[in-house]
Amino acid sequence: MPDRRAALRSGVALAAGTLAAGCSATGAAAHPVAASRTFVSSSNPSANPAVKPAAAPAPRRFPQQPAQITHGPRDRPRVALTFHGQGDPAVARALLGEAEKGGARVTVLAVGSWLDEHPDIARRILDGGHDLGNHTLRHLDINAMSEADAEAEIRGCADRLRRLTGSIGTWFRPSRSPSASSLVAGVARRVGYPHVLSYDVDSLDYTSPGAPAVTRQVIGGVRDGSVVSMHFGYADTVAALPAVLEELGRRGLRAVTTTELLS
């Protein structure tokens, strides 16, 4: 396993180039626009107007869950690995591939401007059986915004998801904060998201601590029903994922989408 993870980390680092910023209040970085393959969607009808992607699932209300969800049921051996969707798409695809090799399904909260640059990644996520949701349009400090600006951020990402997939996505997560202010939560409901998706385990992968540290952070905090915060855009995360999934399996925990976690 150490050799395999080291090789993954090295390979992904070469592919990634400039890596993405995490959701810490200070971690902002610009990213070059990478070339994307043609993606058939309502925003790109000229690619093949006879082919339309299947509509993605819409948000659901879970009556037994609070407005802001930090974890799922504690009496079932399931966890949700959730990823803030931003950064080099090569890293994102490598991470999705590792998840699928390990039999895991994950939840991706995508940044709208990232979808503008890489529209094909939305269908890649859905085709892998993963959840896809909204992580605001520009990944700014949404809790510090006015109501109008917060709505523009949430609705802007929702509009992009709808154009690409036929749905606004299954979940909303605020940017730059683990939880939403009451104002932001209310705006999210108005846009169409009954719940705000938070988490109870933070991998801290956006600090680039190394794959072993990411693995220890996740495994040290996870338990039945946990929702884990992780990120696309970091080679450490890709390199850590096989060990994370192996240890979850050893503990009898299955990595599922957030929708499955709560269903």
PDB file of C-alpha atoms in Angstrom:
ATOM      1  CA  MET A   1       0.000   0.000   0.000  1.00  0.00           C
ATOM      2  CA  PRO A   2       2.726   2.651   0.836  1.00  0.00           C
ATOM      3  CA  ASP A   3       4.338   2.160  -2.598  1.00  0.00           C
ATOM      4  CA  ARG A   4       0.986   2.361  -4.368  1.00  0.00           C
ATOM      5  CA  ARG A   5       0.004   5.523  -2.524  1.00  0.00           C
ATOM      6  CA  ALA A   6       3.359   7.127  -3.188  1.00  0.00           C
ATOM      7  CA  ALA A   7       3.046   6.355  -6.874  1.00  0.00           C
ATOM      8  CA  LEU A   8      -0.481   7.762  -6.977  1.00  0.00           C
ATOM      9  CA  ARG A   9       0.604  10.879  -5.176  1.00  0.00           C
ATOM     10  CA  SER A  10       3.522  11.470  -7.501  1.00  0.00           C
ATOM     11  CA  GLY A  11       1.491  10.845 -10.633  1.00  0.00           C
ATOM     12  CA  VAL A  12      -1.400  13.033  -9.633  1.00  0.00           C
ATOM     13  CA  ALA A  13       0.894  15.831  -8.527  1.00  0.00           C
ATOM     14  CA  LEU A  14       2.441  15.880 -11.990  1.00  0.00           C
ATOM     15  CA  ALA A  15      -0.978  15.938 -13.631  1.00  0.00           C
ATOM     16  CA  ALA A  16      -2.448  18.522 -11.312  1.00  0.00           C
ATOM     17  CA  GLY A  17       0.047  21.371 -11.609  1.00  0.00           C
ATOM     18  CA  THR A  18      -1.463  24.196  -9.628  1.00  0.00           C
ATOM     19  CA  LEU A  19      -3.773  22.720  -6.991  1.00  0.00           C
ATOM     20  CA  ALA A  20      -7.065  24.100  -5.746  1.00  0.00           C
ATOM     21  CA  ALA A  21      -7.768  26.137  -2.637  1.00  0.00           C
ATOM     22  CA  GLY A  22      -9.635  24.547   0.262  1.00  0.00           C
ATOM     23  CA  CYS A  23     -12.568  25.957   2.180  1.00  0.00           C
ATOM     24  CA  SER A  24     -10.545  27.708   4.859  1.00  0.00           C
ATOM     25  CA  ALA A  25     -11.170  31.418   5.123  1.00  0.00           C
ATOM     26  CA  THR A  26      -7.599  32.155   3.990  1.00  0.00           C
ATOM     27  CA  GLY A  27      -7.071  29.532   1.300  1.00  0.00           C
ATOM     28  CA  ALA A  28      -7.904  31.234  -1.988  1.00  0.00           C
ATOM     29  CA  ALA A  29      -5.964  30.516  -5.171  1.00  0.00           C
ATOM     30  CA  ALA A  30      -6.403  31.028  -8.878  1.00  0.00           C
ATOM     31  CA  HIS A  31      -6.368  28.102 -11.276  1.00  0.00           C
ATOM     32  CA  PRO A  32      -5.560  27.872 -14.952  1.00  0.00           C
ATOM     33  CA  VAL A  33      -8.384  26.799 -17.211  1.00  0.00           C
ATOM     34  CA  ALA A  34      -7.690  23.263 -18.383  1.00  0.00           C
ATOM     35  CA  ALA A  35      -8.973  21.928 -21.687  1.00  0.00           C
ATOM     36  CA  SER A  36     -12.124  19.809 -21.350  1.00  0.00           C
ATOM     37  CA  ARG A  37     -13.560  17.224 -23.696  1.00  0.00           C
ATOM     38  CA  THR A  38     -16.845  17.976 -25.442  1.00  0.00           C
ATOM     39  CA  PHE A  39     -19.810  17.536 -23.125  1.00  0.00           C
ATOM     40  CA  VAL A  40     -23.316  17.067 -24.432  1.00  0.00           C
ATOM     41  CA  SER A  41     -25.714  19.225 -22.462  1.00  0.00           C
ATOM     42  CA  SER A  42     -28.304  21.924 -22.829  1.00  0.00           C
ATOM     43  CA  SER A  43     -25.450  24.435 -22.606  1.00  0.00           C
ATOM     44  CA  ASN A  44     -23.654  22.758 -25.520  1.00  0.00           C
ATOM     45  CA  PRO A  45     -26.390  21.528 -27.865  1.00  0.00           C
ATOM     46  CA  SER A  46     -24.244  21.726 -30.966  1.00  0.00           C
ATOM     47  CA  ALA A  47     -22.118  18.770 -29.822  1.00  0.00           C
ATOM     48  CA  ASN A  48     -24.942  16.334 -30.581  1.00  0.00           C
ATOM     49  CA  PRO A  49     -28.458  17.762 -30.492  1.00  0.00           C
ATOM     50  CA  ALA A  50     -30.024  14.301 -30.677  1.00  0.00           C
ATOM     51  CA  VAL A  51     -28.443  13.234 -27.374  1.00  0.00           C
ATOM     52  CA  LYS A  52     -29.558  14.653 -24.035  1.00  0.00           C
ATOM     53  CA  PRO A  53     -28.146  13.611 -20.662  1.00  0.00           C
ATOM     54  CA  ALA A  54     -30.558  12.086 -18.174  1.00  0.00           C
ATOM     55  CA  ALA A  55     -31.779  14.552 -15.562  1.00  0.00           C
ATOM     56  CA  ALA A  56     -29.998  14.321 -12.235  1.00  0.00           C
ATOM     57  CA  PRO A  57     -31.884  13.736  -8.965  1.00  0.00           C
ATOM     58  CA  ALA A  58     -33.461  16.809  -7.385  1.00  0.00           C
ATOM     59  CA  PRO A  59     -33.085  17.865  -3.724  1.00  0.00           C
ATOM     60  CA  ARG A  60     -35.096  15.834  -1.240  1.00  0.00           C
ATOM     61  CA  ARG A  61     -36.498  16.719   2.140  1.00  0.00           C
ATOM     62  CA  PHE A  62     -35.651  14.298   4.924  1.00  0.00           C
ATOM     63  CA  PRO A  63     -38.291  14.926   7.626  1.00  0.00           C
ATOM     64  CA  GLN A  64     -36.259  13.281  10.380  1.00  0.00           C
ATOM     65  CA  GLN A  65     -33.227  15.464   9.686  1.00  0.00           C
ATOM     66  CA  PRO A  66     -32.555  19.045  10.837  1.00  0.00           C
ATOM     67  CA  ALA A  67     -32.284  21.979   8.457  1.00  0.00           C
ATOM     68  CA  GLN A  68     -28.491  21.761   8.749  1.00  0.00           C
ATOM     69  CA  ILE A  69     -27.230  18.207   8.563  1.00  0.00           C
ATOM     70  CA  THR A  70     -23.908  17.309  10.172  1.00  0.00           C
ATOM     71  CA  HIS A  71     -24.247  13.519  10.204  1.00  0.00           C
ATOM     72  CA  GLY A  72     -26.560  10.663   9.375  1.00  0.00           C
ATOM     73  CA  PRO A  73     -28.037   7.902  11.559  1.00  0.00           C
ATOM     74  CA  ARG A  74     -25.609   6.617  14.165  1.00  0.00           C
ATOM     75  CA  ASP A  75     -27.066   3.114  14.145  1.00  0.00           C
ATOM     76  CA  ARG A  76     -26.029   2.113  10.617  1.00  0.00           C
ATOM     77  CA  PRO A  77     -22.484   1.317   9.418  1.00  0.00           C
ATOM     78  CA  ARG A  78     -22.353   3.913   6.671  1.00  0.00           C
ATOM     79  CA  VAL A  79     -20.403   7.117   6.122  1.00  0.00           C
ATOM     80  CA  ALA A  80     -20.555   9.849   3.474  1.00  0.00           C
ATOM     81  CA  LEU A  81     -17.326  11.155   1.961  1.00  0.00           C
ATOM     82  CA  THR A  82     -18.154  14.623   0.643  1.00  0.00           C
ATOM     83  CA  PHE A  83     -15.865  16.614  -1.644  1.00  0.00           C
ATOM     84  CA  HIS A  84     -15.707  20.326  -2.312  1.00  0.00           C
ATOM     85  CA  GLY A  85     -15.599  20.409  -6.116  1.00  0.00           C
ATOM     86  CA  GLN A  86     -12.950  22.726  -7.457  1.00  0.00           C
ATOM     87  CA  GLY A  87      -9.439  22.504  -8.911  1.00  0.00           C
ATOM     88  CA  ASP A  88      -7.677  20.635 -11.678  1.00  0.00           C
ATOM     89  CA  PRO A  89     -10.093  18.170 -13.314  1.00  0.00           C
ATOM     90  CA  ALA A  90      -7.285  15.620 -13.717  1.00  0.00           C
ATOM     91  CA  VAL A  91      -7.113  15.368  -9.931  1.00  0.00           C
ATOM     92  CA  ALA A  92     -10.900  15.165  -9.696  1.00  0.00           C
ATOM     93  CA  ARG A  93     -11.046  12.307 -12.195  1.00  0.00           C
ATOM     94  CA  ALA A  94      -8.219  10.475 -10.444  1.00  0.00           C
ATOM     95  CA  LEU A  95     -10.056  10.769  -7.142  1.00  0.00           C
ATOM     96  CA  LEU A  96     -13.341   9.566  -8.598  1.00  0.00           C
ATOM     97  CA  GLY A  97     -11.500   6.639 -10.155  1.00  0.00           C
ATOM     98  CA  GLU A  98      -9.946   5.665  -6.821  1.00  0.00           C
ATOM     99  CA  ALA A  99     -13.319   5.894  -5.088  1.00  0.00           C
ATOM    100  CA  GLU A 100     -14.937   3.654  -7.682  1.00  0.00           C
ATOM    101  CA  LYS A 101     -12.087   1.122  -7.525  1.00  0.00           C
ATOM    102  CA  GLY A 102     -12.734   0.895  -3.802  1.00  0.00           C
ATOM    103  CA  GLY A 103     -16.489   0.435  -4.281  1.00  0.00           C
ATOM    104  CA  ALA A 104     -17.298   3.837  -2.806  1.00  0.00           C
ATOM    105  CA  ARG A 105     -19.857   6.395  -3.891  1.00  0.00           C
ATOM    106  CA  VAL A 106     -19.244   9.981  -2.845  1.00  0.00           C
ATOM    107  CA  THR A 107     -20.919  13.389  -2.756  1.00  0.00           C
ATOM    108  CA  VAL A 108     -19.460  16.282  -4.738  1.00  0.00           C
ATOM    109  CA  LEU A 109     -20.428  19.879  -3.937  1.00  0.00           C
ATOM    110  CA  ALA A 110     -19.354  21.744  -7.052  1.00  0.00           C
ATOM    111  CA  VAL A 111     -18.350  25.378  -7.415  1.00  0.00           C
ATOM    112  CA  GLY A 112     -20.306  26.996 -10.256  1.00  0.00           C
ATOM    113  CA  SER A 113     -17.349  28.777 -11.853  1.00  0.00           C
ATOM    114  CA  TRP A 114     -15.494  25.447 -11.906  1.00  0.00           C
ATOM    115  CA  LEU A 115     -18.396  23.899 -13.798  1.00  0.00           C
ATOM    116  CA  ASP A 116     -18.189  26.769 -16.282  1.00  0.00           C
ATOM    117  CA  GLU A 117     -14.558  25.857 -16.987  1.00  0.00           C
ATOM    118  CA  HIS A 118     -15.054  22.075 -16.943  1.00  0.00           C
ATOM    119  CA  PRO A 119     -18.704  21.328 -17.782  1.00  0.00           C
ATOM    120  CA  ASP A 120     -18.069  17.671 -18.637  1.00  0.00           C
ATOM    121  CA  ILE A 121     -17.105  16.880 -15.041  1.00  0.00           C
ATOM    122  CA  ALA A 122     -20.744  17.167 -13.936  1.00  0.00           C
ATOM    123  CA  ARG A 123     -21.783  14.208 -16.087  1.00  0.00           C
ATOM    124  CA  ARG A 124     -18.652  12.278 -15.071  1.00  0.00           C
ATOM    125  CA  ILE A 125     -19.699  12.596 -11.427  1.00  0.00           C
ATOM    126  CA  LEU A 126     -23.272  11.509 -12.066  1.00  0.00           C
ATOM    127  CA  ASP A 127     -22.299   8.668 -14.398  1.00  0.00           C
ATOM    128  CA  GLY A 128     -20.154   7.272 -11.582  1.00  0.00           C
ATOM    129  CA  GLY A 129     -23.217   6.983  -9.345  1.00  0.00           C
ATOM    130  CA  HIS A 130     -22.212   9.886  -7.103  1.00  0.00           C
ATOM    131  CA  ASP A 131     -24.258  12.737  -5.634  1.00  0.00           C
ATOM    132  CA  LEU A 132     -23.747  16.197  -7.137  1.00  0.00           C
ATOM    133  CA  GLY A 133     -24.616  19.420  -5.361  1.00  0.00           C
ATOM    134  CA  ASN A 134     -24.089  23.164  -5.025  1.00  0.00           C
ATOM    135  CA  HIS A 135     -21.079  24.821  -3.374  1.00  0.00           C
ATOM    136  CA  THR A 136     -21.905  28.382  -4.527  1.00  0.00           C
ATOM    137  CA  LEU A 137     -20.913  30.171  -7.704  1.00  0.00           C
ATOM    138  CA  ARG A 138     -17.520  31.638  -6.820  1.00  0.00           C
ATOM    139  CA  HIS A 139     -16.526  30.029  -3.494  1.00  0.00           C
ATOM    140  CA  LEU A 140     -16.505  33.263  -1.490  1.00  0.00           C
ATOM    141  CA  ASP A 141     -17.394  33.842   2.180  1.00  0.00           C
ATOM    142  CA  ILE A 142     -21.120  33.499   1.731  1.00  0.00           C
ATOM    143  CA  ASN A 143     -22.019  34.045   5.389  1.00  0.00           C
ATOM    144  CA  ALA A 144     -20.536  37.561   5.152  1.00  0.00           C
ATOM    145  CA  MET A 145     -22.726  38.527   2.181  1.00  0.00           C
ATOM    146  CA  SER A 146     -25.950  40.448   1.937  1.00  0.00           C
ATOM    147  CA  GLU A 147     -29.092  38.458   1.255  1.00  0.00           C
ATOM    148  CA  ALA A 148     -29.121  39.505  -2.408  1.00  0.00           C
ATOM    149  CA  ASP A 149     -25.473  38.585  -2.938  1.00  0.00           C
ATOM    150  CA  ALA A 150     -25.880  35.247  -1.147  1.00  0.00           C
ATOM    151  CA  GLU A 151     -28.846  34.419  -3.343  1.00  0.00           C
ATOM    152  CA  ALA A 152     -26.864  35.290  -6.466  1.00  0.00           C
ATOM    153  CA  GLU A 153     -24.127  32.890  -5.359  1.00  0.00           C
ATOM    154  CA  ILE A 154     -26.469  29.990  -4.598  1.00  0.00           C
ATOM    155  CA  ARG A 155     -28.785  30.554  -7.531  1.00  0.00           C
ATOM    156  CA  GLY A 156     -25.889  31.084  -9.925  1.00  0.00           C
ATOM    157  CA  CYS A 157     -24.470  27.637  -9.160  1.00  0.00           C
ATOM    158  CA  ALA A 158     -27.950  26.098  -9.189  1.00  0.00           C
ATOM    159  CA  ASP A 159     -28.562  27.515 -12.663  1.00  0.00           C
ATOM    160  CA  ARG A 160     -25.357  25.979 -13.976  1.00  0.00           C
ATOM    161  CA  LEU A 161     -26.193  22.615 -12.480  1.00  0.00           C
ATOM    162  CA  ARG A 162     -29.659  22.767 -14.025  1.00  0.00           C
ATOM    163  CA  ARG A 163     -28.288  23.602 -17.475  1.00  0.00           C
ATOM    164  CA  LEU A 164     -25.752  20.779 -17.306  1.00  0.00           C
ATOM    165  CA  THR A 165     -27.816  18.070 -15.629  1.00  0.00           C
ATOM    166  CA  GLY A 166     -31.488  19.065 -15.589  1.00  0.00           C
ATOM    167  CA  SER A 167     -31.457  19.510 -11.801  1.00  0.00           C
ATOM    168  CA  ILE A 168     -30.127  22.022  -9.270  1.00  0.00           C
ATOM    169  CA  GLY A 169     -28.336  19.136  -7.560  1.00  0.00           C
ATOM    170  CA  THR A 170     -29.174  17.187  -4.453  1.00  0.00           C
ATOM    171  CA  TRP A 171     -27.373  19.254  -1.788  1.00  0.00           C
ATOM    172  CA  PHE A 172     -26.177  22.724  -0.874  1.00  0.00           C
ATOM    173  CA  ARG A 173     -23.052  23.425   1.187  1.00  0.00           C
ATOM    174  CA  PRO A 174     -21.972  26.983   2.044  1.00  0.00           C
ATOM    175  CA  SER A 175     -18.543  28.153   0.940  1.00  0.00           C
ATOM    176  CA  ARG A 176     -15.832  29.182   3.401  1.00  0.00           C
ATOM    177  CA  SER A 177     -17.746  27.853   6.396  1.00  0.00           C
ATOM    178  CA  PRO A 178     -18.833  24.469   7.750  1.00  0.00           C
ATOM    179  CA  SER A 179     -22.319  25.818   8.479  1.00  0.00           C
ATOM    180  CA  ALA A 180     -24.688  28.393   7.069  1.00  0.00           C
ATOM    181  CA  SER A 181     -25.972  31.477   8.828  1.00  0.00           C
ATOM    182  CA  SER A 182     -29.724  31.612   9.303  1.00  0.00           C
ATOM    183  CA  LEU A 183     -29.897  34.110   6.440  1.00  0.00           C
ATOM    184  CA  VAL A 184     -27.984  31.831   4.056  1.00  0.00           C
ATOM    185  CA  ALA A 185     -29.969  28.757   5.114  1.00  0.00           C
ATOM    186  CA  GLY A 186     -33.189  30.642   4.378  1.00  0.00           C
ATOM    187  CA  VAL A 187     -31.931  31.719   0.956  1.00  0.00           C
ATOM    188  CA  ALA A 188     -30.919  28.141   0.174  1.00  0.00           C
ATOM    189  CA  ARG A 189     -34.429  26.939   1.013  1.00  0.00           C
ATOM    190  CA  ARG A 190     -35.880  29.598  -1.255  1.00  0.00           C
ATOM    191  CA  VAL A 191     -33.659  28.439  -4.122  1.00  0.00           C
ATOM    192  CA  GLY A 192     -34.830  24.870  -3.578  1.00  0.00           C
ATOM    193  CA  TYR A 193     -32.526  23.147  -1.064  1.00  0.00           C
ATOM    194  CA  PRO A 194     -34.443  21.900   2.011  1.00  0.00           C
ATOM    195  CA  HIS A 195     -31.215  21.170   3.897  1.00  0.00           C
ATOM    196  CA  VAL A 196     -27.734  22.596   4.307  1.00  0.00           C
ATOM    197  CA  LEU A 197     -25.118  19.852   4.244  1.00  0.00           C
ATOM    198  CA  SER A 198     -22.416  20.316   6.873  1.00  0.00           C
ATOM    199  CA  TYR A 199     -20.122  17.612   8.325  1.00  0.00           C
ATOM    200  CA  ASP A 200     -18.802  16.176  11.567  1.00  0.00           C
ATOM    201  CA  VAL A 201     -15.320  15.130  10.351  1.00  0.00           C
ATOM    202  CA  ASP A 202     -12.908  17.550   8.651  1.00  0.00           C
ATOM    203  CA  SER A 203     -10.057  15.832   6.800  1.00  0.00           C
ATOM    204  CA  LEU A 204      -7.998  19.071   6.731  1.00  0.00           C
ATOM    205  CA  ASP A 205      -6.699  17.894   3.372  1.00  0.00           C
ATOM    206  CA  TYR A 206      -6.688  21.475   2.061  1.00  0.00           C
ATOM    207  CA  THR A 207      -3.697  22.149   4.347  1.00  0.00           C
ATOM    208  CA  SER A 208      -1.671  19.620   2.283  1.00  0.00           C
ATOM    209  CA  PRO A 209      -0.391  17.735   5.358  1.00  0.00           C
ATOM    210  CA  GLY A 210       0.565  14.583   3.404  1.00  0.00           C
ATOM    211  CA  ALA A 211      -1.512  11.519   2.622  1.00  0.00           C
ATOM    212  CA  PRO A 212      -0.805   9.678   5.927  1.00  0.00           C
ATOM    213  CA  ALA A 213      -1.981  12.704   7.913  1.00  0.00           C
ATOM    214  CA  VAL A 214      -5.180  12.952   5.853  1.00  0.00           C
ATOM    215  CA  THR A 215      -5.846   9.267   6.490  1.00  0.00           C
ATOM    216  CA  ARG A 216      -5.246   9.612  10.237  1.00  0.00           C
ATOM    217  CA  GLN A 217      -7.491  12.682  10.458  1.00  0.00           C
ATOM    218  CA  VAL A 218     -10.399  10.947   8.724  1.00  0.00           C
ATOM    219  CA  ILE A 219     -10.079   7.579  10.431  1.00  0.00           C
ATOM    220  CA  GLY A 220      -9.532   9.187  13.833  1.00  0.00           C
ATOM    221  CA  GLY A 221     -12.863  10.999  13.703  1.00  0.00           C
ATOM    222  CA  VAL A 222     -15.161   8.838  11.640  1.00  0.00           C
ATOM    223  CA  ARG A 223     -17.943   6.669  13.066  1.00  0.00           C
ATOM    224  CA  ASP A 224     -21.352   5.351  12.036  1.00  0.00           C
ATOM    225  CA  GLY A 225     -23.246   8.073  10.165  1.00  0.00           C
ATOM    226  CA  SER A 226     -20.325  10.467   9.781  1.00  0.00           C
ATOM    227  CA  VAL A 227     -20.186  13.042   7.006  1.00  0.00           C
ATOM    228  CA  VAL A 228     -16.557  13.711   6.081  1.00  0.00           C
ATOM    229  CA  SER A 229     -15.361  16.937   4.436  1.00  0.00           C
ATOM    230  CA  MET A 230     -12.677  16.466   1.770  1.00  0.00           C
ATOM    231  CA  HIS A 231     -11.595  18.321  -1.365  1.00  0.00           C
ATOM    232  CA  PHE A 232     -10.873  17.845  -5.012  1.00  0.00           C
ATOM    233  CA  GLY A 233      -7.666  19.493  -6.198  1.00  0.00           C
ATOM    234  CA  TYR A 234      -5.186  17.944  -3.756  1.00  0.00           C
ATOM    235  CA  ALA A 235      -2.817  15.110  -4.578  1.00  0.00           C
ATOM    236  CA  ASP A 236      -2.674  14.157  -0.876  1.00  0.00           C
ATOM    237  CA  THR A 237      -6.398  13.397  -0.958  1.00  0.00           C
ATOM    238  CA  VAL A 238      -6.095  11.078  -3.950  1.00  0.00           C
ATOM    239  CA  ALA A 239      -3.117   9.315  -2.418  1.00  0.00           C
ATOM    240  CA  ALA A 240      -4.903   8.923   0.936  1.00  0.00           C
ATOM    241  CA  LEU A 241      -8.204   7.614  -0.407  1.00  0.00           C
ATOM    242  CA  PRO A 242      -7.253   3.929  -0.914  1.00  0.00           C
ATOM    243  CA  ALA A 243      -6.015   3.703   2.681  1.00  0.00           C
ATOM    244  CA  VAL A 244      -9.098   5.529   3.966  1.00  0.00           C
ATOM    245  CA  LEU A 245     -11.405   3.115   2.143  1.00  0.00           C
ATOM    246  CA  GLU A 246      -9.383   0.112   3.275  1.00  0.00           C
ATOM    247  CA  GLU A 247      -9.623   1.165   6.912  1.00  0.00           C
ATOM    248  CA  LEU A 248     -13.320   1.956   6.629  1.00  0.00           C
ATOM    249  CA  GLY A 249     -13.862  -1.530   5.234  1.00  0.00           C
ATOM    250  CA  ARG A 250     -11.851  -3.038   8.078  1.00  0.00           C
ATOM    251  CA  ARG A 251     -14.200  -1.316  10.502  1.00  0.00           C
ATOM    252  CA  GLY A 252     -17.261  -2.515   8.621  1.00  0.00           C
ATOM    253  CA  LEU A 253     -18.145   0.985   7.398  1.00  0.00           C
ATOM    254  CA  ARG A 254     -19.395   1.523   3.840  1.00  0.00           C
ATOM    255  CA  ALA A 255     -18.805   4.776   1.944  1.00  0.00           C
ATOM    256  CA  VAL A 256     -22.095   5.847   0.336  1.00  0.00           C
ATOM    257  CA  THR A 257     -23.636   9.007  -1.102  1.00  0.00           C
ATOM    258  CA  THR A 258     -25.220  11.415   1.342  1.00  0.00           C
ATOM    259  CA  THR A 259     -28.621  10.596  -0.124  1.00  0.00           C
ATOM    260  CA  GLU A 260     -28.077   6.911   0.635  1.00  0.00           C
ATOM    261  CA  LEU A 261     -26.688   7.721   4.078  1.00  0.00           C
ATOM    262  CA  LEU A 262     -29.939   9.455   5.034  1.00  0.00           C
ATOM    263  CA  SER A 263     -32.405   7.195   3.180  1.00  0.00           C
TER     264      SER A 263
END
